[in-house]
JSON list of C-alpha atoms in Angstrom, two decimals:
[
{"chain": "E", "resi": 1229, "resn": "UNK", "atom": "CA", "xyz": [31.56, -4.24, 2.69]},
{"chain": "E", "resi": 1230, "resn": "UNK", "atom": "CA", "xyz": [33.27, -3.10, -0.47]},
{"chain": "E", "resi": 1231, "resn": "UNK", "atom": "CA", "xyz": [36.61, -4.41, -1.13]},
{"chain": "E", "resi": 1232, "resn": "UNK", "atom": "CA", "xyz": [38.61, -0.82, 0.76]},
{"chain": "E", "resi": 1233, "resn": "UNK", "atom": "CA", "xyz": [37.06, -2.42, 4.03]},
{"chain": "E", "resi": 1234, "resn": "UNK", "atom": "CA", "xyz": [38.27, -6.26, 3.28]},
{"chain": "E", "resi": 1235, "resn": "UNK", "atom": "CA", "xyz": [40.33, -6.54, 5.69]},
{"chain": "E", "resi": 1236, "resn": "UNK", "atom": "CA", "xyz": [38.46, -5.05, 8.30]},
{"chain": "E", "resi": 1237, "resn": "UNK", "atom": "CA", "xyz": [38.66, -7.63, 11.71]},
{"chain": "E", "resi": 1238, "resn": "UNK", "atom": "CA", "xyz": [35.48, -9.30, 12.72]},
{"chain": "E", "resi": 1239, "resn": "UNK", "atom": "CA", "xyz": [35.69, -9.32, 16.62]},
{"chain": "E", "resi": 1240, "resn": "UNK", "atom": "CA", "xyz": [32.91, -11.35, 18.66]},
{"chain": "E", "resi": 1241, "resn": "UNK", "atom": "CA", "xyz": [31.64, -10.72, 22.42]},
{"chain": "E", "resi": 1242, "resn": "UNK", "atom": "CA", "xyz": [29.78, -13.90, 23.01]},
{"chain": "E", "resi": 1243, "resn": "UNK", "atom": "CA", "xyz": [26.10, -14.27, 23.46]},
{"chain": "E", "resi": 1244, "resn": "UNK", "atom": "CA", "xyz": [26.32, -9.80, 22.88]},
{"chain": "E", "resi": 1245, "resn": "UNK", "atom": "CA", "xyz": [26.96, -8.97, 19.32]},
{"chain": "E", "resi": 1246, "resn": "UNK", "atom": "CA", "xyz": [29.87, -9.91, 16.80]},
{"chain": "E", "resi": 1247, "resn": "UNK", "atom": "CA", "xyz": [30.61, -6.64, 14.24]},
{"chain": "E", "resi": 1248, "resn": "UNK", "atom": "CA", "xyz": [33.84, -5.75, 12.30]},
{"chain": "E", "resi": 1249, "resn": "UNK", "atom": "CA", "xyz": [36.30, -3.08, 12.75]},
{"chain": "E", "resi": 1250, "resn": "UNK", "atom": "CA", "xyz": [39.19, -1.59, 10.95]},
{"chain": "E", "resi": 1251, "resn": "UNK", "atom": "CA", "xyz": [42.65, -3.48, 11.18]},
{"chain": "E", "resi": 1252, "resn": "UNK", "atom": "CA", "xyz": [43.97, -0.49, 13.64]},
{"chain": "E", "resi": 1253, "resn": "UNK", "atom": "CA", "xyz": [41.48, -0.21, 15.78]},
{"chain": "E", "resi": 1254, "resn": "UNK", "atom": "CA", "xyz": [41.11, -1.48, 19.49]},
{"chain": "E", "resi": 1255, "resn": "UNK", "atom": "CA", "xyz": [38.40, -2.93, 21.75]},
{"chain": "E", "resi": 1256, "resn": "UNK", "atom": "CA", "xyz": [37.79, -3.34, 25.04]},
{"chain": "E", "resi": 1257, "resn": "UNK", "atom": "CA", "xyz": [35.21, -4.20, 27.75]},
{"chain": "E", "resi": 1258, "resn": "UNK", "atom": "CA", "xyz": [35.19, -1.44, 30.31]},
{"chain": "E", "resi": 1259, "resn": "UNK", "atom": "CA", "xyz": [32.79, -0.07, 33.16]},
{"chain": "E", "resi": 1260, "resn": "UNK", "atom": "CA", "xyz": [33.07, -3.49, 35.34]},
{"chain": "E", "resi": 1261, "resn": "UNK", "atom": "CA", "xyz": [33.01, -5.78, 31.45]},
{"chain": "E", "resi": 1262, "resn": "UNK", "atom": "CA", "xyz": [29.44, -4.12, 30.71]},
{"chain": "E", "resi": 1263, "resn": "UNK", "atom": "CA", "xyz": [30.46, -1.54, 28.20]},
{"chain": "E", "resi": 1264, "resn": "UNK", "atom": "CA", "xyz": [32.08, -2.64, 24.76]},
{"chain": "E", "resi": 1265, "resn": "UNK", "atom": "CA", "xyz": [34.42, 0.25, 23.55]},
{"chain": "E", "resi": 1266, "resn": "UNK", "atom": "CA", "xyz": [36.01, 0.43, 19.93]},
{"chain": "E", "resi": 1267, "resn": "UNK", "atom": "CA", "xyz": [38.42, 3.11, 19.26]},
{"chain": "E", "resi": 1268, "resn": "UNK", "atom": "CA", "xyz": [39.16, 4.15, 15.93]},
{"chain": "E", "resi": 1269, "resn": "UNK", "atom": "CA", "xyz": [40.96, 7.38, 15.13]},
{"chain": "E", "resi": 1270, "resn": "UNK", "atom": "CA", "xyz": [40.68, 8.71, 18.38]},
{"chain": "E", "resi": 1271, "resn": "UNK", "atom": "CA", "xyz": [36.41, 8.12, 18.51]},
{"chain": "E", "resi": 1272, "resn": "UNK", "atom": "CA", "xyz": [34.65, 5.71, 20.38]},
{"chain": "E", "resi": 1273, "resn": "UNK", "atom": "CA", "xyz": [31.54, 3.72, 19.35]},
{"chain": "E", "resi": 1274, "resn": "UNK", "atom": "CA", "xyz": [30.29, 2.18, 22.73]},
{"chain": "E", "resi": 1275, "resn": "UNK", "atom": "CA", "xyz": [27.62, -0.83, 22.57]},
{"chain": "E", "resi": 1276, "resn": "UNK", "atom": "CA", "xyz": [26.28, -2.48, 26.00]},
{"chain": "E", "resi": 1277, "resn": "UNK", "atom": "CA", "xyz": [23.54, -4.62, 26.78]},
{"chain": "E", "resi": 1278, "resn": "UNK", "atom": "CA", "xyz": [20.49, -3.23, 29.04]},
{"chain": "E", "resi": 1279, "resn": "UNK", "atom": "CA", "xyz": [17.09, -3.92, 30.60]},
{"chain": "E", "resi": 1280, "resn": "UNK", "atom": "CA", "xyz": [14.46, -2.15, 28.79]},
{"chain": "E", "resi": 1281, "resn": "UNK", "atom": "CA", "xyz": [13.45, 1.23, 30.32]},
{"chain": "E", "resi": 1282, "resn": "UNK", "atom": "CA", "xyz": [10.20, 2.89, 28.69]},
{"chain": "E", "resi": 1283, "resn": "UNK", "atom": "CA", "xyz": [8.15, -0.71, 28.16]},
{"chain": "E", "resi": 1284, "resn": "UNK", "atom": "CA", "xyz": [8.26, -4.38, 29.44]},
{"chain": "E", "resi": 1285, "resn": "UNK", "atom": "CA", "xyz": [8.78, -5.80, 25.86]},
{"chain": "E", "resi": 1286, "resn": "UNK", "atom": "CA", "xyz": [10.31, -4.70, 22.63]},
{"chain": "E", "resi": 1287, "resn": "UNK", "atom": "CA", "xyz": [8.87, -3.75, 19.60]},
{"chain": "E", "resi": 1288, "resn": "UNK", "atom": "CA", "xyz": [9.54, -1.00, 17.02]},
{"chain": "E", "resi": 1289, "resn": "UNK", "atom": "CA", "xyz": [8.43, 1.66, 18.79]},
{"chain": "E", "resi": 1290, "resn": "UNK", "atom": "CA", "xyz": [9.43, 0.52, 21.99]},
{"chain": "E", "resi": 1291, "resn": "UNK", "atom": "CA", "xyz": [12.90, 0.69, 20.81]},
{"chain": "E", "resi": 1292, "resn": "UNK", "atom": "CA", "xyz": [12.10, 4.28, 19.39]},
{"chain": "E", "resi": 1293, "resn": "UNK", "atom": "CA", "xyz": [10.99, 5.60, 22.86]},
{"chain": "E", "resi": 1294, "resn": "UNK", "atom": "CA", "xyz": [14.36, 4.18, 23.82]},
{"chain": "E", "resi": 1295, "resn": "UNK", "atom": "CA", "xyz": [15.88, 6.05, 21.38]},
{"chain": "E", "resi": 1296, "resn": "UNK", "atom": "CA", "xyz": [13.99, 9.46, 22.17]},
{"chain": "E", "resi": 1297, "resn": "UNK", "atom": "CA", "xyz": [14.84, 8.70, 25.98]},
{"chain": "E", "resi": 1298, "resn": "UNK", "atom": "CA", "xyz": [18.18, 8.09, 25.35]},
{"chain": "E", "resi": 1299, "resn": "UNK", "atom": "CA", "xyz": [18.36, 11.31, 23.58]},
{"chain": "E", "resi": 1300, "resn": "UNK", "atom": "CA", "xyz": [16.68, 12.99, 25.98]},
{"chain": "E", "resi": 1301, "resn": "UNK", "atom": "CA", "xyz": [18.62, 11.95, 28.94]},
{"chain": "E", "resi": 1302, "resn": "UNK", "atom": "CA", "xyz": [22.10, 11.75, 28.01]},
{"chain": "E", "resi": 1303, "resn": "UNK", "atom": "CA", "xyz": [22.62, 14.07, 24.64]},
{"chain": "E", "resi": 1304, "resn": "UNK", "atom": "CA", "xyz": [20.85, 17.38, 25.49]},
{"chain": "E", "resi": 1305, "resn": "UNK", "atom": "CA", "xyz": [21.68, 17.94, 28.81]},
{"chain": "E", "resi": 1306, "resn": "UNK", "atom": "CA", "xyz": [25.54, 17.45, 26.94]},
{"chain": "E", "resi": 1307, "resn": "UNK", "atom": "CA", "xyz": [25.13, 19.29, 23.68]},
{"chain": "E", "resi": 1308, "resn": "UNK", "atom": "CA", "xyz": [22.51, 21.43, 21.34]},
{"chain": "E", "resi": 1309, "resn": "UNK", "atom": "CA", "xyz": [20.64, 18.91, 19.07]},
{"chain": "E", "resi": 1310, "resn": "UNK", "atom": "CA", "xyz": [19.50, 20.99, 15.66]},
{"chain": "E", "resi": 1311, "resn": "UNK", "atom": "CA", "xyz": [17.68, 18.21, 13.90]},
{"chain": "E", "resi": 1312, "resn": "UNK", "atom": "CA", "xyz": [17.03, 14.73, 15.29]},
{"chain": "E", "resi": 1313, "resn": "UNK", "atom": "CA", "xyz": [15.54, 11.64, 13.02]},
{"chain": "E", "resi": 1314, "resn": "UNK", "atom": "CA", "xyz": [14.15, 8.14, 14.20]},
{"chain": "E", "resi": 1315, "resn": "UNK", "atom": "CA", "xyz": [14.01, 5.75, 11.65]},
{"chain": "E", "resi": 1316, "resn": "UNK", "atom": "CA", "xyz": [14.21, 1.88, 11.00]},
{"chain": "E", "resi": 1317, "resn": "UNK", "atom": "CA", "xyz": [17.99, 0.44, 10.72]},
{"chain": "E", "resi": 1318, "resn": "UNK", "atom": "CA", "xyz": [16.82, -0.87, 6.85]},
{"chain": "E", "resi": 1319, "resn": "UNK", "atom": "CA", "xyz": [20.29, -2.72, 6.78]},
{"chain": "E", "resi": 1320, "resn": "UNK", "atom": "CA", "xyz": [19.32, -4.94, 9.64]},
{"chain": "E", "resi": 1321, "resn": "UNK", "atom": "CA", "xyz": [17.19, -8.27, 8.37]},
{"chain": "E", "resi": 1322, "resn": "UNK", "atom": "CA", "xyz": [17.37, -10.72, 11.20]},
{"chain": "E", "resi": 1323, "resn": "UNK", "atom": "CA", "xyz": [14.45, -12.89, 11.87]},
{"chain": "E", "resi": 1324, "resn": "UNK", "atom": "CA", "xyz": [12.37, -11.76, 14.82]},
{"chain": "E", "resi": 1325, "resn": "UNK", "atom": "CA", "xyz": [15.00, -8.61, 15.64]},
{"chain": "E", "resi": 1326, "resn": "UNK", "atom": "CA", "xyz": [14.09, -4.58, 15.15]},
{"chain": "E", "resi": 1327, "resn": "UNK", "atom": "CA", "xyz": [16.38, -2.11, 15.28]},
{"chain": "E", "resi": 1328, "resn": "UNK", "atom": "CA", "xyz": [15.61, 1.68, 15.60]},
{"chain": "E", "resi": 1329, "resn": "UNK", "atom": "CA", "xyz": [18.63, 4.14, 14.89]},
{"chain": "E", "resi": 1330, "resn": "UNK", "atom": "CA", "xyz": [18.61, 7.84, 15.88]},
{"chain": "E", "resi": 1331, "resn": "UNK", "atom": "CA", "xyz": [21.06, 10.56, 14.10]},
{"chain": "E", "resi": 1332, "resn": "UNK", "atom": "CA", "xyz": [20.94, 13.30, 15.48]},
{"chain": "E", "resi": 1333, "resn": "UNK", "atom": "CA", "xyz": [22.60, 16.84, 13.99]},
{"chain": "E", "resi": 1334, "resn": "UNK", "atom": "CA", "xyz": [24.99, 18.62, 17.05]},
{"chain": "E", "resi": 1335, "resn": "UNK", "atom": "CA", "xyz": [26.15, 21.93, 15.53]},
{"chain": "E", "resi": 1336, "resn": "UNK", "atom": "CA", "xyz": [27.35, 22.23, 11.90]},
{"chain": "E", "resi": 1337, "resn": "UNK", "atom": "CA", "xyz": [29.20, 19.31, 11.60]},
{"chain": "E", "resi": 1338, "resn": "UNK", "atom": "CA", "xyz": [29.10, 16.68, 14.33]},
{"chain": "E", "resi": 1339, "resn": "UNK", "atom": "CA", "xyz": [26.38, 14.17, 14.31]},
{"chain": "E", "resi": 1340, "resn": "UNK", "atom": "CA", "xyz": [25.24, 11.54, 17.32]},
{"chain": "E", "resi": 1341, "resn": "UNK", "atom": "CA", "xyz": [24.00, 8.52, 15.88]},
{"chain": "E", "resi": 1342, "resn": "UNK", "atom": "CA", "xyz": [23.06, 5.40, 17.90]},
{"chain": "E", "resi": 1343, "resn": "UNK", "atom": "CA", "xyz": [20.85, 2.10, 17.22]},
{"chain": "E", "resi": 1344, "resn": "UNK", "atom": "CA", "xyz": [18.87, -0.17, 19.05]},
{"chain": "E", "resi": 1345, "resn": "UNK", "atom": "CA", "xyz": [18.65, -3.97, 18.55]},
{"chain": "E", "resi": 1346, "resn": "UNK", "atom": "CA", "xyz": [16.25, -6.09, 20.38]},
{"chain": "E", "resi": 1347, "resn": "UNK", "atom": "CA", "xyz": [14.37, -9.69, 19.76]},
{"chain": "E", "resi": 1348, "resn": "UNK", "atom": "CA", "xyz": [10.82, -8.56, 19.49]},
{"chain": "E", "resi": 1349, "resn": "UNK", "atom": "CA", "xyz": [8.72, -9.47, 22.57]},
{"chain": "E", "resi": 1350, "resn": "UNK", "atom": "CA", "xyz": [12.37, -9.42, 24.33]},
{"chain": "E", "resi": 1351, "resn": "UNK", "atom": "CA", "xyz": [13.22, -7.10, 27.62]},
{"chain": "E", "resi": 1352, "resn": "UNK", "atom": "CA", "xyz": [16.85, -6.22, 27.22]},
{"chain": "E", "resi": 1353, "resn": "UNK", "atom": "CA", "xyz": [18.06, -3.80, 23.96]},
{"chain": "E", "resi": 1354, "resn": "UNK", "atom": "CA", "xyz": [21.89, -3.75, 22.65]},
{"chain": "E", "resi": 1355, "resn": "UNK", "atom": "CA", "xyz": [22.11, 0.33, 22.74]},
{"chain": "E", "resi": 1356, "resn": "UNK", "atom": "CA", "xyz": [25.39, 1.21, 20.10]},
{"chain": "E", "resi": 1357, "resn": "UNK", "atom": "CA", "xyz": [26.25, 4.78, 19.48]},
{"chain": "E", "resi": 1358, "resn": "UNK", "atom": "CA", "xyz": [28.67, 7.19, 18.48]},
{"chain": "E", "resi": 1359, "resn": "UNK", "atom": "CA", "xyz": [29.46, 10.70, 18.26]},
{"chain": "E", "resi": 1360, "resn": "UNK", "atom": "CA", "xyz": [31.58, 12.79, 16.08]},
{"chain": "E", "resi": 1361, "resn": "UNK", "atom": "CA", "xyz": [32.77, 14.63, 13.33]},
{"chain": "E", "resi": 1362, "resn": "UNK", "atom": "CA", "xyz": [30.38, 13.97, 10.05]},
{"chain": "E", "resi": 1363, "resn": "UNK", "atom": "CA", "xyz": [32.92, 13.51, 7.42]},
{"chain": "E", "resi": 1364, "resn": "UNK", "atom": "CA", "xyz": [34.14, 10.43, 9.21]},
{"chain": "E", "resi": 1365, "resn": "UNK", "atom": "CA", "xyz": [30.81, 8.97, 10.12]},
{"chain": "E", "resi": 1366, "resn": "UNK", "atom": "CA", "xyz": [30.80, 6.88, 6.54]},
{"chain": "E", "resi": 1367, "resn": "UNK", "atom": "CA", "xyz": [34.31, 5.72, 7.11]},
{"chain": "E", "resi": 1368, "resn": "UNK", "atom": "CA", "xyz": [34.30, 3.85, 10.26]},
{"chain": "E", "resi": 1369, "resn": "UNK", "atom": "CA", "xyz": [31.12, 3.97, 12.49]},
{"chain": "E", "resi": 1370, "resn": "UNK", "atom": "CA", "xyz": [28.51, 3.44, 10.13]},
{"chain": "E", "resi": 1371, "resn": "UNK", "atom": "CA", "xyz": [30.31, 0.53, 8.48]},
{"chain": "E", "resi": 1372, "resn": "UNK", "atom": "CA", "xyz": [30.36, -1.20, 12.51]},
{"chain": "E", "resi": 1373, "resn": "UNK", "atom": "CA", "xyz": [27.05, -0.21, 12.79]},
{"chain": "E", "resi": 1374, "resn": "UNK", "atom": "CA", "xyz": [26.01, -2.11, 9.88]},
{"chain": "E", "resi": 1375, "resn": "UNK", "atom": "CA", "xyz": [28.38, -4.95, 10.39]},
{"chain": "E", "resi": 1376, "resn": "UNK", "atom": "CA", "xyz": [27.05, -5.47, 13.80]},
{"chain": "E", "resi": 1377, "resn": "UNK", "atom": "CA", "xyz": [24.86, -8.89, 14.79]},
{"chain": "E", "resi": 1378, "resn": "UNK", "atom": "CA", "xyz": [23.32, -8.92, 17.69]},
{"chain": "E", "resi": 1379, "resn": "UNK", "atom": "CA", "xyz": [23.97, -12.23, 19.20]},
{"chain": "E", "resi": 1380, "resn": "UNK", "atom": "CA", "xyz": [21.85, -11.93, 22.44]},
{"chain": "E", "resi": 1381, "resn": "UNK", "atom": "CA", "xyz": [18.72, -10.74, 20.08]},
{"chain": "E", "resi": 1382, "resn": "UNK", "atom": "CA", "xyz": [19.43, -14.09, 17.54]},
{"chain": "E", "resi": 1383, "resn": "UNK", "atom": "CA", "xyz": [20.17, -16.59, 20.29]},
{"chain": "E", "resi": 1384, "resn": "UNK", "atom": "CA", "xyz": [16.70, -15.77, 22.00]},
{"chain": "E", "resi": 1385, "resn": "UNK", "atom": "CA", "xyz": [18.66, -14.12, 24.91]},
{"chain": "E", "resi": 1386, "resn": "UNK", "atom": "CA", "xyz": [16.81, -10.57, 24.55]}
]
């Protein structure tokens, strides 16, 4: 992180993922401690742990039909997706890990982006998104998103 985001917190949910967040910000499990939620100028990125859905192990594009499903499922019945991209996380290097993130264009300027981290060969995926206006998504989500290791995928629990 460049030296504006120094003192940005680094806040750890054992065996899950460990990622930092701005000095005002706030956390929180919710939905019956399965749901991590980190509120930052009134937006939400949201991270929780779940069973795979569209394979029995992960893999790249496992993780990409994930994605797609995801997208499929929960943004479009919600909002009008105008362009939609599935890509590689290329700041993500962990031994045996992927991660697949989806940003997806909602109107002029509010974008959906989200990422999924598994151990390859694994059956559970650490799904992270966020939605929002674009000219913050630099600022605060993408810099969490980038921050973020996922524990359960490192420790062999995925």
């Amino acid at each position: 992180m460049t030296n504006a985001h120094a003192n940005w917190l680094t806040v750890e949910y054992p065996r899950v993922a460990s990622f930092c967040i701005p000095p005002n910000a706030t956390h929180e499990l919710m939905d019956d401690d399965c749901t991590i939620c980190v509120t930052h100028h009134e937006t939400d990125v949201l991270a929780g742990l779940f069973p795979l859905r569209q394979s029995a192990t992960a893999s790249k594009d496992s993780l990409e039909r994930e994605l797609r499903d995801f997208t499929d499922r929960c943004v479009r019945p919600r909002s009008e997706v105008s362009s939609e991209s599935y890509e590689p996380a290329i700041d993500v290097d962990f031994h045996g890990v992927a991660c697949i993130q989806s940003v997806l264009t909602i109107g002029a300027d509010r974008i959906w982006m989200a990422r999924a981290y598994a151990r390859i060969g694994g059956n559970n995926l650490l799904l992270v998104h966020w939605n929002g206006p674009r000219d913050i998504a630099t600022e605060f989500p993408l810099k969490l998103f980038s921050s973020l290791v996922p524990l359960f995928a490192i420790q062999g629990d995925g």
